[in-house]
Amino acid sequence: MIKGGTIVTADRTYKSDILVDGDKIIEIGENLSGDETLDASECYVMPGGIDPHVHLEMPFMGTHSADNFEIGTRAGLAGGTTMVVDFCLPEPGQSMMEALAIWQQKSGAACADYSYHMAVTWWSEQVFNEMQEVVDRGINTFKHFMAYKGALMVDDDEMFASFQRCAALGAMPLVHAENGDIVATMQQKLLSEGNNGPEAHAYSRPPEVEGEAANRAIMIADMAGVPLYIVHTSCEQAHEAIRRARQKGMRVYGEPLIQHLTLDDSEYSNPNWDHAAQRVMSPPFRNKQHQDSLWAGLQSGSLQVVATDHCAFTIEQKRFGVGDFTRIPNGTGGLEDRMPMLWTTGVRTGRLTMNEFVAVTSTNIAKILNIYPKKGAILEGADADIVVWDPNRSKTISASRQQSCVEYNVFEGKEVIGLPRFTLTRGKVAIEESTIKVEPGHGEFVGREPNAPVNAALSKWKEITAPRKVERRPDLMPAGV
Ligand code: URP
Ligand code: ZN
Ligand code: ZN
């Protein structure tokens, strides 16, 4: 029994106790009794966070991200996140089912529940066919990289084909929106001019390359008649594309990261190479104008989800890029810090209400991924993924005390106020203040049903391009035809 707390959901705030039995919430009410009691007095009791964008032990840029499923999910739990969604990445030419088997192996030691997005990294009849099997296995989202030319990137024709396939299967495409051709050109230009430091990473990926790709993906999705989810939305141009599309009635979702909301591009001017390289991720950190736009998007609802894109690399791995910024593995951590950082910079400053905090860290993505109310809810029958949030607990973020195995933290030194007192993962107490009680292997795969297979496009494109043969008058035909 979770006693004496104030329940905060995406919809409302009220005082009540919660009774958990096994995996589930079985009763919500006053004066309940249970065998074991967790004291939630002075706390907010919220649905556990869902981080829909993590890369655990991912092969990438000649290495693999340092935190595995056990470490990553433990880091999540320590910060109130009870479910993660990782990206299964077939190598170009590799079968999706083969890649999925590898990911299933890797996620066996997860401490909290997890799911996968499947990446479309190449296109063929085999991929077309396998997408059905992937959906049958409970994966209803397909990721497309518009960047990382020569590696993961897909072209527009491949994206269009895949988006149409998603529409037919009731699945949703995701895109990493950056124009990979232009990034590659800018990288070569910068290198040839002797700009090889981590600051050049940001110059090679200005907001325009993201805005262009976001607009392009939105138009392609509309032509394919499918909703679209744009990961790590980091700039005003991409946000505006999303907002404009939504105003026209398109189902387009945007996901800012906690890093982009709270850290800016001045990080790359740090004279310490390691400091700057440790912040190299794509898209790069932006200036205040872009940050303000992202916050406004969360407030107004034009952006729906705050994620981390947790993709941690050690100091040694980052140093692969000494002398050539294009070889610095792209990615930063954040899983443990997402909820405390967003509470501190969002709720405590008045930029977000507590209910909006729950919406953008948990409930919205549960609905988008079609796993609500199993996840993302405090309701009888829902999974007991619960965070008992103490708004008065504080700490200074430090790599020396974090779960992640990397030696640094991009939020180092930041004071957060608002931390879990308890985190429950499917009924098990995983975190009790600073004590970690999770068992590796407790986490289970969460399958996600497809949506209805027809997501009508709003654009008139299909009608315009439907072949309509015009009957010509033979007497008006040019001679000799
Ligand atoms: O820099 C990043 N974001 N690394 C992880 C892979 C990706 O693009 O999401
Ligand atoms: Zn990405
Ligand atoms: Zn990512």
PDB file of N, CA and C and ligand atoms in Angstrom, residues 53 55 58 60 143 145 148 176 232 281-282 309 311 330-331, ligand 1:
ATOM      1  N   HIS A  53      13.156   6.919 -26.040  1.00  0.00           N
ATOM      2  CA  HIS A  53      14.287   7.098 -26.959  1.00  0.00           C
ATOM      3  C   HIS A  53      15.595   6.843 -26.224  1.00  0.00           C
ATOM      4  N   HIS A  55      19.434   4.354 -26.478  1.00  0.00           N
ATOM      5  CA  HIS A  55      20.294   3.447 -27.254  1.00  0.00           C
ATOM      6  C   HIS A  55      21.206   2.747 -26.264  1.00  0.00           C
ATOM      7  N   MET A  58      24.426  -0.065 -28.145  1.00  0.00           N
ATOM      8  CA  MET A  58      24.132   0.016 -29.586  1.00  0.00           C
ATOM      9  C   MET A  58      25.411   0.111 -30.404  1.00  0.00           C
ATOM     10  N   PHE A  60      27.554   1.578 -33.061  1.00  0.00           N
ATOM     11  CA  PHE A  60      27.395   2.896 -33.688  1.00  0.00           C
ATOM     12  C   PHE A  60      28.757   3.537 -33.857  1.00  0.00           C
ATOM     13  N   LYS A 143      11.753   3.300 -37.301  1.00  0.00           N
ATOM     14  CA  LYS A 143      12.610   4.490 -37.277  1.00  0.00           C
ATOM     15  C   LYS A 143      13.351   4.654 -38.601  1.00  0.00           C
ATOM     16  N   PHE A 145      16.449   7.077 -40.367  1.00  0.00           N
ATOM     17  CA  PHE A 145      17.500   8.073 -40.193  1.00  0.00           C
ATOM     18  C   PHE A 145      17.640   8.839 -41.501  1.00  0.00           C
ATOM     19  N   TYR A 148      23.347  10.509 -41.084  1.00  0.00           N
ATOM     20  CA  TYR A 148      24.345   9.436 -41.027  1.00  0.00           C
ATOM     21  C   TYR A 148      24.497   8.788 -42.412  1.00  0.00           C
ATOM     22  N   HIS A 176      14.658  10.545 -37.576  1.00  0.00           N
ATOM     23  CA  HIS A 176      15.743  11.433 -37.144  1.00  0.00           C
ATOM     24  C   HIS A 176      15.854  12.434 -38.278  1.00  0.00           C
ATOM     25  N   HIS A 232      14.001  13.643 -31.162  1.00  0.00           N
ATOM     26  CA  HIS A 232      14.907  14.733 -30.749  1.00  0.00           C
ATOM     27  C   HIS A 232      14.726  16.044 -31.529  1.00  0.00           C
ATOM     28  N   MET A 281      26.425  15.527 -29.782  1.00  0.00           N
ATOM     29  CA  MET A 281      25.310  14.645 -30.126  1.00  0.00           C
ATOM     30  C   MET A 281      24.588  15.274 -31.304  1.00  0.00           C
ATOM     31  N   SER A 282      23.732  14.494 -31.936  1.00  0.00           N
ATOM     32  CA  SER A 282      23.000  15.004 -33.091  1.00  0.00           C
ATOM     33  C   SER A 282      21.497  14.895 -32.853  1.00  0.00           C
ATOM     34  N   ASP A 309      17.238  10.234 -25.515  1.00  0.00           N
ATOM     35  CA  ASP A 309      18.167   9.733 -26.527  1.00  0.00           C
ATOM     36  C   ASP A 309      19.441   9.215 -25.841  1.00  0.00           C
ATOM     37  N   CYS A 311      22.535   7.766 -24.986  1.00  0.00           N
ATOM     38  CA  CYS A 311      23.488   7.057 -25.848  1.00  0.00           C
ATOM     39  C   CYS A 311      24.859   7.473 -25.325  1.00  0.00           C
ATOM     40  N   ASN A 330      28.566  10.075 -31.607  1.00  0.00           N
ATOM     41  CA  ASN A 330      27.488  11.015 -31.298  1.00  0.00           C
ATOM     42  C   ASN A 330      26.599  10.461 -30.198  1.00  0.00           C
ATOM     43  N   GLY A 331      26.414  11.226 -29.143  1.00  0.00           N
ATOM     44  CA  GLY A 331      25.448  10.818 -28.129  1.00  0.00           C
ATOM     45  C   GLY A 331      25.829  11.276 -26.745  1.00  0.00           C
TER      46      GLY A 331
HETATM   47  O1  URP B   1      23.793  11.816 -31.269  1.00  0.00           O
HETATM   48  C1  URP B   1      22.908  10.993 -31.114  1.00  0.00           C
HETATM   49  N1  URP B   1      21.667  11.425 -31.041  1.00  0.00           N
HETATM   50  N2  URP B   1      23.218   9.670 -31.010  1.00  0.00           N
HETATM   51  C2  URP B   1      22.327   8.603 -30.947  1.00  0.00           C
HETATM   52  C3  URP B   1      21.815   8.202 -32.283  1.00  0.00           C
HETATM   53  C4  URP B   1      20.736   9.120 -32.743  1.00  0.00           C
HETATM   54  O2  URP B   1      20.890   9.811 -33.741  1.00  0.00           O
HETATM   55  O3  URP B   1      19.692   9.205 -32.102  1.00  0.00           O
END
